[in-house]
């Protein structure tokens, strides 16, 4: 598999940093883990994934191996080789595992597909220049295009 390109790496870094800074400033309990970070979705050693970014608010789920159970928020950055996996396979896994929010950040299409599984199964789509309110936080808004400057 080809290594991730620069935009992919920048997005993982900048989104992780934005969320981490927000948590630190708010004194929040959640933790942000960029890949490589193992997530055992079912906590039974069956469904293992490695999301690009995982946000875990229940520290009891954190182990030396990674996360045992569903993270609260997962972000995947689409690459040509991961398109089917991110939009289809992982979407199905995450929705069934109890992930609250799932973002698919697609640099080729310059859009973000947002799933709020705990509210509604229908996704919303935002362009990179649209401010996106993070569902698991009442006071965090991310504009992807701002992170790429």
XYZ file of N, CA and C in Angstrom:
447
model
N 0.842 -1.178 0.000
C 0.000 0.000 0.000
C 0.888 1.242 0.000
N 0.525 2.217 -0.790
C 1.310 3.449 -0.895
C 1.231 4.246 0.406
N 2.312 4.930 0.761
C 2.268 5.749 1.980
C 1.306 6.925 1.797
N 0.753 7.437 2.910
C -0.169 8.572 2.813
C 0.532 9.805 2.238
N -0.242 10.613 1.512
C 0.347 11.833 0.963
C 0.391 12.938 2.021
N 0.967 14.060 1.653
C 1.174 15.162 2.590
C -0.146 15.724 3.123
N -1.146 15.894 2.259
C -2.435 16.457 2.701
C -3.089 15.531 3.729
N -3.026 14.246 3.476
C -3.552 13.269 4.426
C -2.883 13.451 5.791
N -1.571 13.493 5.799
C -0.818 13.645 7.043
C -1.147 14.966 7.736
N -1.257 16.030 6.939
C -1.568 17.342 7.512
C -2.953 17.341 8.150
N -3.924 16.733 7.482
C -5.274 16.683 8.033
C -5.327 15.880 9.333
N -4.662 14.742 9.377
C -4.633 13.956 10.614
C -4.024 14.793 11.733
N -2.921 15.435 11.446
C -2.243 16.240 12.462
C -3.092 17.425 12.914
N -3.607 18.194 11.963
C -4.327 19.431 12.300
C -5.664 19.166 12.986
N -6.385 18.147 12.547
C -7.653 17.831 13.217
C -7.366 17.334 14.634
N -6.372 16.465 14.773
C -5.997 15.972 16.107
C -5.592 17.123 17.014
N -4.823 18.041 16.473
C -4.367 19.184 17.269
C -5.535 20.084 17.671
N -6.442 20.364 16.728
C -7.596 21.223 17.029
C -8.454 20.613 18.136
N -8.694 19.326 18.045
C -9.515 18.655 19.059
C -8.762 18.596 20.383
N -7.484 18.247 20.335
C -6.679 18.184 21.552
C -6.589 19.529 22.256
N -6.400 20.596 21.485
C -6.359 21.942 22.068
C -7.688 22.300 22.716
N -8.778 21.936 22.052
C -10.105 22.218 22.607
C -10.291 21.487 23.938
N -9.929 20.229 23.969
C -10.073 19.439 25.195
C -9.231 20.046 26.317
N -7.990 20.415 26.004
C -7.097 20.997 27.019
C -7.645 22.316 27.562
N -8.124 23.185 26.660
C -8.642 24.483 27.087
C -9.925 24.355 27.894
N -10.736 23.356 27.576
C -12.006 23.173 28.274
C -11.856 22.307 29.523
N -10.671 21.745 29.712
C -10.470 20.849 30.852
C -11.265 19.568 30.722
N -11.435 19.120 29.474
C -12.247 17.931 29.201
C -11.550 16.630 29.561
N -12.338 15.587 29.609
C -11.828 14.268 29.986
C -11.496 13.395 28.788
N -11.919 13.782 27.599
C -11.682 12.950 26.416
C -10.203 12.994 26.024
N -9.785 11.974 25.278
C -8.425 11.913 24.772
C -8.454 11.650 23.280
N -7.478 12.227 22.559
C -7.380 12.104 21.110
C -6.191 11.225 20.770
N -6.422 10.248 19.891
C -5.356 9.353 19.461
C -5.329 9.263 17.941
N -4.288 9.833 17.306
C -4.128 9.636 15.872
C -3.505 8.261 15.606
N -3.706 7.750 14.395
C -3.107 6.470 14.005
C -1.588 6.593 14.039
N -0.904 5.537 14.361
C -1.426 4.199 14.611
C -1.935 4.048 16.034
N -3.181 3.622 16.154
C -3.806 3.388 17.449
C -4.880 2.317 17.249
N -4.762 1.215 17.952
C -5.661 0.080 17.777
C -6.961 0.280 18.538
N -8.067 -0.042 17.870
C -9.393 0.039 18.475
C -10.076 -1.313 18.294
N -10.446 -1.927 19.409
C -11.201 -3.174 19.406
C -12.664 -2.807 19.617
N -13.392 -2.644 18.531
C -14.744 -2.100 18.574
C -15.696 -2.862 19.484
N -15.637 -4.175 19.462
C -16.578 -4.961 20.245
C -16.040 -5.357 21.610
N -14.784 -4.964 21.899
C -14.133 -5.280 23.183
C -14.063 -6.785 23.435
N -14.144 -7.581 22.372
C -14.079 -9.041 22.507
C -13.014 -9.627 21.585
N -12.069 -8.805 21.174
C -10.983 -9.228 20.283
C -11.454 -9.705 18.916
N -12.650 -9.273 18.490
C -13.146 -9.686 17.183
C -12.926 -8.598 16.130
N -13.491 -7.417 16.347
C -13.443 -6.339 15.351
C -12.387 -5.306 15.711
N -11.203 -5.440 15.123
C -10.109 -4.485 15.334
C -10.030 -3.556 14.139
N -9.868 -2.265 14.395
C -9.671 -1.262 13.351
C -8.578 -0.310 13.817
N -8.096 0.484 12.890
C -7.107 1.511 13.224
C -7.529 2.815 12.556
N -8.458 3.551 13.205
C -8.935 4.805 12.625
C -7.809 5.835 12.509
N -7.983 6.783 11.608
C -6.999 7.862 11.492
C -6.971 8.707 12.754
N -8.157 8.989 13.317
C -8.252 9.742 14.568
C -9.367 9.122 15.408
N -9.065 8.858 16.673
C -10.057 8.334 17.616
C -10.140 9.288 18.805
N -11.358 9.612 19.205
C -11.575 10.424 20.405
C -12.348 9.554 21.386
N -11.732 9.324 22.543
C -12.312 8.444 23.551
C -12.568 9.255 24.823
N -13.812 9.241 25.285
C -14.176 10.014 26.475
C -14.299 9.152 27.727
N -14.418 7.860 27.566
C -14.500 6.940 28.697
C -13.118 6.306 28.892
N -12.381 6.803 29.861
C -11.002 6.337 30.071
C -10.931 4.872 30.470
N -12.050 4.303 30.932
C -12.065 2.872 31.246
C -11.895 2.009 29.993
N -12.119 2.597 28.823
C -11.940 1.864 27.565
C -10.477 1.816 27.122
N -9.630 2.639 27.719
C -8.230 2.712 27.310
C -7.411 1.638 28.018
N -6.651 0.893 27.218
C -5.780 -0.161 27.739
C -4.397 0.021 27.122
N -3.469 -0.804 27.535
C -2.136 -0.756 26.932
C -2.171 -1.144 25.459
N -3.189 -1.873 25.051
C -3.316 -2.302 23.654
C -3.990 -1.250 22.781
N -4.706 -0.290 23.377
C -5.425 0.728 22.620
C -6.750 1.042 23.269
N -7.819 0.936 22.478
C -9.171 1.215 22.967
C -9.978 -0.071 22.914
N -10.590 -0.425 24.036
C -11.423 -1.614 24.113
C -12.879 -1.167 24.186
N -13.530 -1.140 23.029
C -14.885 -0.623 22.904
C -14.899 0.512 21.896
N -16.066 1.035 21.631
C -16.217 2.066 20.605
C -15.769 3.437 21.093
N -14.928 4.130 20.319
C -14.627 5.535 20.622
C -15.895 6.376 20.458
N -15.882 7.560 21.047
C -17.026 8.462 20.899
C -17.069 9.083 19.505
N -15.890 9.385 18.958
C -15.806 10.062 17.660
C -14.638 9.466 16.892
N -14.887 9.154 15.636
C -13.835 8.653 14.748
C -13.801 9.526 13.504
N -12.571 9.848 13.072
C -12.361 10.585 11.833
C -11.475 9.730 10.929
N -11.919 9.530 9.699
C -11.112 8.847 8.692
C -10.830 9.839 7.568
N -9.574 9.887 7.125
C -9.176 10.705 5.987
C -9.112 9.768 4.782
N -9.892 10.063 3.760
C -9.980 9.182 2.598
C -8.734 9.308 1.725
N -8.215 8.166 1.333
C -7.170 8.108 0.315
C -7.713 7.218 -0.800
N -7.104 7.259 -1.983
C -7.627 6.417 -3.072
C -7.743 4.942 -2.688
N -6.816 4.451 -1.889
C -6.850 3.032 -1.527
C -7.823 2.724 -0.391
N -8.324 3.749 0.318
C -9.210 3.493 1.460
C -10.665 3.883 1.202
N -10.968 4.393 0.023
C -12.299 4.941 -0.266
C -13.417 3.946 0.076
N -13.374 2.754 -0.454
C -14.426 1.755 -0.214
C -14.478 1.379 1.266
N -13.342 1.209 1.857
C -13.264 0.824 3.269
C -13.896 1.904 4.158
N -13.549 3.185 3.932
C -14.028 4.273 4.787
C -15.526 4.532 4.622
N -16.008 4.555 3.366
C -17.404 4.894 3.118
C -18.362 3.733 3.378
N -17.893 2.518 3.236
C -18.797 1.382 3.328
C -18.512 0.488 4.533
N -17.402 -0.199 4.497
C -17.111 -1.215 5.514
C -16.979 -0.607 6.906
N -16.146 0.420 7.045
C -15.959 1.030 8.362
C -17.233 1.738 8.827
N -17.964 2.336 7.922
C -19.223 2.985 8.285
C -20.167 1.973 8.930
N -20.273 0.805 8.338
C -21.131 -0.238 8.889
C -20.623 -0.706 10.251
N -19.324 -0.927 10.355
C -18.741 -1.354 11.636
C -18.980 -0.315 12.730
N -18.691 0.948 12.413
C -18.795 2.007 13.413
C -20.235 2.226 13.859
N -21.173 2.200 12.917
C -22.572 2.438 13.288
C -23.099 1.320 14.183
N -22.649 0.107 13.963
C -23.108 -1.015 14.762
C -22.391 -1.168 16.091
N -21.244 -0.516 16.238
C -20.416 -0.704 17.434
C -20.709 0.296 18.551
N -21.453 1.357 18.243
C -21.752 2.347 19.276
C -20.933 3.626 19.185
N -20.226 3.826 18.065
C -19.534 5.102 17.844
C -20.620 6.177 17.757
N -20.416 7.292 18.444
C -21.431 8.348 18.439
C -21.365 9.210 17.183
N -20.159 9.493 16.721
C -19.978 10.412 15.592
C -18.852 9.903 14.700
N -19.057 9.981 13.387
C -18.068 9.511 12.412
C -17.964 10.537 11.294
N -16.734 11.016 11.077
C -16.465 11.936 9.971
C -15.617 11.230 8.932
N -16.011 11.382 7.659
C -15.202 10.919 6.542
C -14.723 12.175 5.819
N -13.445 12.488 5.974
C -12.857 13.686 5.381
C -12.254 13.264 4.045
N -12.780 13.826 2.956
C -12.403 13.409 1.608
C -11.678 14.541 0.879
N -10.338 14.531 0.890
C -9.587 15.609 0.232
C -9.824 15.698 -1.276
N -10.037 14.582 -1.950
C -10.253 14.611 -3.402
C -11.554 15.323 -3.752
N -12.575 15.169 -2.929
C -13.874 15.796 -3.174
C -14.064 17.070 -2.364
N -13.093 17.369 -1.487
C -13.133 18.543 -0.607
C -14.457 18.644 0.136
N -14.811 17.516 0.771
C -16.038 17.483 1.553
C -15.869 16.531 2.735
N -16.751 16.720 3.708
C -16.772 15.877 4.898
C -18.173 15.280 5.002
N -18.233 13.967 5.112
C -19.496 13.284 5.353
C -19.566 13.005 6.849
N -20.650 13.441 7.483
C -20.759 13.404 8.933
C -21.943 12.531 9.346
N -21.645 11.552 10.178
C -22.677 10.683 10.732
C -22.780 10.946 12.232
N -23.994 11.196 12.697
C -24.283 11.288 14.134
C -25.155 10.077 14.448
N -24.509 8.961 14.708
C -25.237 7.710 14.893
C -26.185 7.741 16.080
N -25.848 8.494 17.112
C -26.717 8.519 18.285
C -27.944 9.407 18.085
N -28.011 10.133 16.982
C -29.161 10.999 16.713
C -29.969 10.537 15.510
N -29.262 10.217 14.418
C -29.953 9.917 13.170
C -28.986 9.184 12.257
N -29.486 8.257 11.473
C -28.608 7.502 10.581
C -28.288 8.230 9.279
N -29.015 9.286 8.957
C -28.778 10.007 7.706
C -27.551 10.911 7.850
N -26.590 10.800 6.928
C -25.398 11.655 7.019
C -25.674 13.067 6.528
N -24.826 14.007 6.960
C -24.820 15.341 6.380
C -23.484 15.503 5.668
N -23.466 16.362 4.675
C -22.248 16.605 3.913
C -21.918 18.077 3.979
N -20.659 18.373 4.297
C -20.189 19.759 4.372
C -18.955 19.912 3.499
N -18.885 21.021 2.802
C -17.687 21.330 2.018
C -16.577 21.766 2.968
N -15.350 21.703 2.495
C -14.202 22.032 3.337
C -14.263 23.446 3.905
N -14.922 24.390 3.191
C -14.962 25.772 3.682
C -16.179 26.055 4.574
N -16.927 25.022 4.924
C -18.088 25.165 5.784
C -17.710 24.862 7.238
N -18.030 25.753 8.174
C -17.797 25.434 9.584
C -18.677 24.247 10.005
N -18.055 23.265 10.651
C -18.771 22.061 11.075
C -18.773 22.005 12.600
N -19.954 21.940 13.170
C -20.075 21.799 14.622
C -19.834 20.336 14.971
N -18.924 20.125 15.886
C -18.629 18.771 16.344
C -19.763 18.323 17.254
N -20.344 17.192 16.956
C -21.518 16.723 17.678
C -21.271 16.341 19.120
N -20.090 15.834 19.437
C -19.861 15.402 20.824
C -19.464 16.568 21.724
N -19.261 17.751 21.138
C -18.947 18.965 21.902
C -19.903 20.066 21.494
N -20.434 20.786 22.452
C -21.355 21.879 22.139
C -20.639 23.124 21.629
N -19.345 23.240 21.914
C -18.652 24.488 21.636
C -17.418 24.342 20.747
N -17.373 23.308 19.915
C -16.250 23.137 18.994
C -16.752 23.129 17.562
N -16.185 24.028 16.758
C -16.501 24.122 15.339
C -15.185 24.020 14.583
N -15.160 23.170 13.557
C -13.952 22.985 12.749
C -14.275 23.304 11.301
N -13.433 24.116 10.679
C -13.510 24.395 9.246
C -12.263 23.782 8.623
N -12.446 22.736 7.843
C -11.310 21.983 7.314
C -10.374 22.859 6.487
N -10.926 23.733 5.656
C -10.073 24.585 4.812
C -9.137 25.461 5.655
N -9.592 25.884 6.832
C -8.734 26.676 7.712
C -7.533 25.876 8.209
N -7.713 24.575 8.362
C -6.626 23.720 8.839
C -5.569 23.481 7.763
N -5.921 23.700 6.508
C -4.991 23.441 5.408
C -4.193 24.663 4.994
N -4.426 25.789 5.646
C -3.707 27.029 5.291
C -2.295 26.993 5.767
